[in-house]
Amino acid sequence: MFAAGTDTTYTVLDWAMTQLLRHPNAMKKLQDEVRCLASDKTKLTEEDLVQMHYLKAVVKETLRLHPPIPLLVPRESTQDVKLMGYYDIAAGTPVIINAWAIGRDPKSWDQPEEFIPERFMSSSIDFKGQDFQLIPFGAGRRGCPGTVFATAIIELVLANIVHQFDWALPGGVTGQDLDMSESAGLTSHRKVPLLAVASPKE
Ligand code: HEM
């Protein structure tokens, strides 16, 4: 529970902030939404997030490009299966699902390598396991039981930090200079830690 729940959640926040710093227009749009809908508050709660559709789109887009468990959890077929009419998977075969590649598949996504949260503003695609082009939490009976909790935490933290602070990269670094390398392993972190400077909003 601790391993599955902490590493993953902070990794998504790390990538979300990385993408927002690389895309100042998206950062501004998110800050405008959050600051407009919660202008009189200093600390946002879950109820404040309900109308924040761009915030939810930013989180979905981050999970599409950077699923923190890129190959999900390895499974084993319990019986012989014929998949899509022509793949024979024998009982006992280990099955690895590449959610990272699925999230960047050009057959499912326009400009798959680009960070475009707007793609989710007019789409019903969600990560709850019904839409197989977006499965950062897996799907089916053994899909992640922490999905709702994780997304609530991610949205809450992200909304609060962009509400309270303006963000910049230190030392004249531009968003396009940011190293986007991913670490190898069960979870996929930034290889180089993200350094960002927070200043209280004006
Ligand atoms: C962004 C955050 C998270 C992501 C992307 C994520 C992703 C996943 C994935 C891909 C699986 C395997 C699903 C499969 O094989 O189909 C999984 C399993 C699991 N997750 Fe998460 N998870 C996240 C957060 C959490 C949190 C916050 C908790 C608990 C508080 C949690 C608890 C678990 C547990 C217990 C399992 C094992 C379920 C089983 O095997 O039956 N996860 N998660």
PDB file of C-alpha atoms in Angstrom, residues 77-188:
ATOM      1  CA  SER A  77      -2.759 -15.998 -18.004  1.00  0.00           C
ATOM      2  CA  THR A  78      -4.744 -18.532 -15.940  1.00  0.00           C
ATOM      3  CA  GLN A  79      -6.243 -20.297 -18.972  1.00  0.00           C
ATOM      4  CA  ASP A  80      -5.764 -20.608 -22.732  1.00  0.00           C
ATOM      5  CA  VAL A  81      -7.103 -17.462 -24.433  1.00  0.00           C
ATOM      6  CA  LYS A  82      -7.568 -16.410 -28.061  1.00  0.00           C
ATOM      7  CA  LEU A  83      -7.225 -12.619 -28.211  1.00  0.00           C
ATOM      8  CA  MET A  84      -8.843 -10.512 -30.961  1.00  0.00           C
ATOM      9  CA  GLY A  85      -9.411 -13.708 -32.950  1.00  0.00           C
ATOM     10  CA  TYR A  86      -5.772 -14.391 -33.764  1.00  0.00           C
ATOM     11  CA  TYR A  87      -3.404 -14.195 -30.767  1.00  0.00           C
ATOM     12  CA  ASP A  88      -3.159 -17.500 -28.874  1.00  0.00           C
ATOM     13  CA  ILE A  89      -2.060 -16.965 -25.261  1.00  0.00           C
ATOM     14  CA  ALA A  90      -1.459 -20.291 -23.524  1.00  0.00           C
ATOM     15  CA  ALA A  91      -2.267 -20.785 -19.838  1.00  0.00           C
ATOM     16  CA  GLY A  92       0.744 -19.847 -17.698  1.00  0.00           C
ATOM     17  CA  THR A  93       2.068 -17.203 -20.123  1.00  0.00           C
ATOM     18  CA  PRO A  94       3.432 -14.059 -18.398  1.00  0.00           C
ATOM     19  CA  VAL A  95       1.675 -10.991 -19.807  1.00  0.00           C
ATOM     20  CA  ILE A  96       3.200  -7.513 -19.690  1.00  0.00           C
ATOM     21  CA  ILE A  97       1.115  -4.538 -20.783  1.00  0.00           C
ATOM     22  CA  ASN A  98       2.946  -1.446 -21.992  1.00  0.00           C
ATOM     23  CA  ALA A  99       0.677   1.368 -20.768  1.00  0.00           C
ATOM     24  CA  TRP A 100       3.373   3.919 -21.678  1.00  0.00           C
ATOM     25  CA  ALA A 101       3.307   2.903 -25.355  1.00  0.00           C
ATOM     26  CA  ILE A 102      -0.501   2.645 -25.373  1.00  0.00           C
ATOM     27  CA  GLY A 103      -0.716   6.256 -24.127  1.00  0.00           C
ATOM     28  CA  ARG A 104       1.452   7.423 -27.039  1.00  0.00           C
ATOM     29  CA  ASP A 105      -0.074   5.259 -29.771  1.00  0.00           C
ATOM     30  CA  PRO A 106      -0.697   7.434 -32.865  1.00  0.00           C
ATOM     31  CA  LYS A 107      -3.652   5.181 -33.758  1.00  0.00           C
ATOM     32  CA  SER A 108      -5.446   6.492 -30.670  1.00  0.00           C
ATOM     33  CA  TRP A 109      -4.001   9.969 -30.143  1.00  0.00           C
ATOM     34  CA  ASP A 110      -3.403  13.029 -32.338  1.00  0.00           C
ATOM     35  CA  GLN A 111       0.077  14.493 -31.813  1.00  0.00           C
ATOM     36  CA  PRO A 112       0.736  11.750 -29.258  1.00  0.00           C
ATOM     37  CA  GLU A 113       4.095  13.102 -28.058  1.00  0.00           C
ATOM     38  CA  GLU A 114       2.717  16.582 -27.315  1.00  0.00           C
ATOM     39  CA  PHE A 115       1.361  17.728 -23.949  1.00  0.00           C
ATOM     40  CA  ILE A 116      -2.121  18.982 -24.866  1.00  0.00           C
ATOM     41  CA  PRO A 117      -4.539  18.863 -21.895  1.00  0.00           C
ATOM     42  CA  GLU A 118      -7.228  20.407 -24.156  1.00  0.00           C
ATOM     43  CA  ARG A 119      -7.660  17.018 -25.861  1.00  0.00           C
ATOM     44  CA  PHE A 120      -9.562  15.874 -22.758  1.00  0.00           C
ATOM     45  CA  MET A 121     -11.838  18.921 -22.473  1.00  0.00           C
ATOM     46  CA  SER A 122     -14.214  17.613 -25.114  1.00  0.00           C
ATOM     47  CA  SER A 123     -13.626  13.896 -24.641  1.00  0.00           C
ATOM     48  CA  SER A 124     -15.190  11.344 -22.308  1.00  0.00           C
ATOM     49  CA  ILE A 125     -12.011   9.218 -22.233  1.00  0.00           C
ATOM     50  CA  ASP A 126     -11.090   8.461 -18.639  1.00  0.00           C
ATOM     51  CA  PHE A 127      -8.528   6.341 -16.807  1.00  0.00           C
ATOM     52  CA  LYS A 128     -11.028   4.274 -14.815  1.00  0.00           C
ATOM     53  CA  GLY A 129     -10.379   1.125 -16.839  1.00  0.00           C
ATOM     54  CA  GLN A 130     -13.159   1.402 -19.451  1.00  0.00           C
ATOM     55  CA  ASP A 131     -11.106   3.169 -22.141  1.00  0.00           C
ATOM     56  CA  PHE A 132      -8.222   0.912 -23.083  1.00  0.00           C
ATOM     57  CA  GLN A 133      -6.217   3.705 -24.754  1.00  0.00           C
ATOM     58  CA  LEU A 134      -5.654   5.245 -21.280  1.00  0.00           C
ATOM     59  CA  ILE A 135      -4.861   2.676 -18.587  1.00  0.00           C
ATOM     60  CA  PRO A 136      -2.265   4.094 -16.152  1.00  0.00           C
ATOM     61  CA  PHE A 137      -4.127   2.344 -13.312  1.00  0.00           C
ATOM     62  CA  GLY A 138      -4.604  -0.935 -15.189  1.00  0.00           C
ATOM     63  CA  ALA A 139      -8.116  -2.306 -15.699  1.00  0.00           C
ATOM     64  CA  GLY A 140     -10.390  -5.085 -14.542  1.00  0.00           C
ATOM     65  CA  ARG A 141     -10.567  -6.892 -11.224  1.00  0.00           C
ATOM     66  CA  ARG A 142      -6.923  -6.351 -10.308  1.00  0.00           C
ATOM     67  CA  GLY A 143      -6.769  -2.745 -11.459  1.00  0.00           C
ATOM     68  CA  CYS A 144      -5.499  -0.192  -8.948  1.00  0.00           C
ATOM     69  CA  PRO A 145      -7.796   0.085  -5.909  1.00  0.00           C
ATOM     70  CA  GLY A 146      -6.274   3.503  -5.134  1.00  0.00           C
ATOM     71  CA  THR A 147      -7.395   5.293  -8.327  1.00  0.00           C
ATOM     72  CA  VAL A 148      -9.946   7.645  -6.764  1.00  0.00           C
ATOM     73  CA  PHE A 149      -7.764   8.376  -3.739  1.00  0.00           C
ATOM     74  CA  ALA A 150      -4.677   8.980  -5.894  1.00  0.00           C
ATOM     75  CA  THR A 151      -6.412  11.359  -8.291  1.00  0.00           C
ATOM     76  CA  ALA A 152      -7.998  13.295  -5.419  1.00  0.00           C
ATOM     77  CA  ILE A 153      -4.569  13.784  -3.812  1.00  0.00           C
ATOM     78  CA  ILE A 154      -2.861  14.736  -7.079  1.00  0.00           C
ATOM     79  CA  GLU A 155      -5.571  17.243  -8.031  1.00  0.00           C
ATOM     80  CA  LEU A 156      -5.634  18.727  -4.547  1.00  0.00           C
ATOM     81  CA  VAL A 157      -1.868  19.218  -4.279  1.00  0.00           C
ATOM     82  CA  LEU A 158      -1.525  20.548  -7.827  1.00  0.00           C
ATOM     83  CA  ALA A 159      -4.434  22.980  -7.429  1.00  0.00           C
ATOM     84  CA  ASN A 160      -3.043  24.283  -4.133  1.00  0.00           C
ATOM     85  CA  ILE A 161       0.510  24.837  -5.328  1.00  0.00           C
ATOM     86  CA  VAL A 162      -0.460  26.641  -8.519  1.00  0.00           C
ATOM     87  CA  HIS A 163      -3.086  28.635  -6.617  1.00  0.00           C
ATOM     88  CA  GLN A 164      -0.649  29.941  -4.014  1.00  0.00           C
ATOM     89  CA  PHE A 165       2.544  30.275  -6.033  1.00  0.00           C
ATOM     90  CA  ASP A 166       3.935  31.407  -9.343  1.00  0.00           C
ATOM     91  CA  TRP A 167       6.558  29.000 -10.674  1.00  0.00           C
ATOM     92  CA  ALA A 168       9.752  29.493 -12.650  1.00  0.00           C
ATOM     93  CA  LEU A 169      12.896  27.587 -13.549  1.00  0.00           C
ATOM     94  CA  PRO A 170      16.124  28.743 -11.881  1.00  0.00           C
ATOM     95  CA  GLY A 171      19.243  30.154 -13.520  1.00  0.00           C
ATOM     96  CA  GLY A 172      17.802  31.212 -16.865  1.00  0.00           C
ATOM     97  CA  VAL A 173      16.784  27.640 -17.760  1.00  0.00           C
ATOM     98  CA  THR A 174      13.853  27.541 -20.188  1.00  0.00           C
ATOM     99  CA  GLY A 175      11.163  24.882 -20.229  1.00  0.00           C
ATOM    100  CA  GLN A 176      12.509  23.497 -23.489  1.00  0.00           C
ATOM    101  CA  ASP A 177      15.943  22.992 -21.823  1.00  0.00           C
ATOM    102  CA  LEU A 178      14.465  20.616 -19.254  1.00  0.00           C
ATOM    103  CA  ASP A 179      15.875  17.108 -19.398  1.00  0.00           C
ATOM    104  CA  MET A 180      12.902  14.783 -19.964  1.00  0.00           C
ATOM    105  CA  SER A 181      14.787  11.506 -19.429  1.00  0.00           C
ATOM    106  CA  GLU A 182      12.956   8.839 -17.473  1.00  0.00           C
ATOM    107  CA  SER A 183      14.533   6.497 -14.962  1.00  0.00           C
ATOM    108  CA  ALA A 184      14.279   2.765 -15.631  1.00  0.00           C
ATOM    109  CA  GLY A 185      12.504   0.614 -13.069  1.00  0.00           C
ATOM    110  CA  LEU A 186       9.104  -0.473 -11.853  1.00  0.00           C
ATOM    111  CA  THR A 187       8.135   3.190 -11.501  1.00  0.00           C
ATOM    112  CA  SER A 188       9.274   5.753 -14.017  1.00  0.00           C
TER     113      SER A 188
END
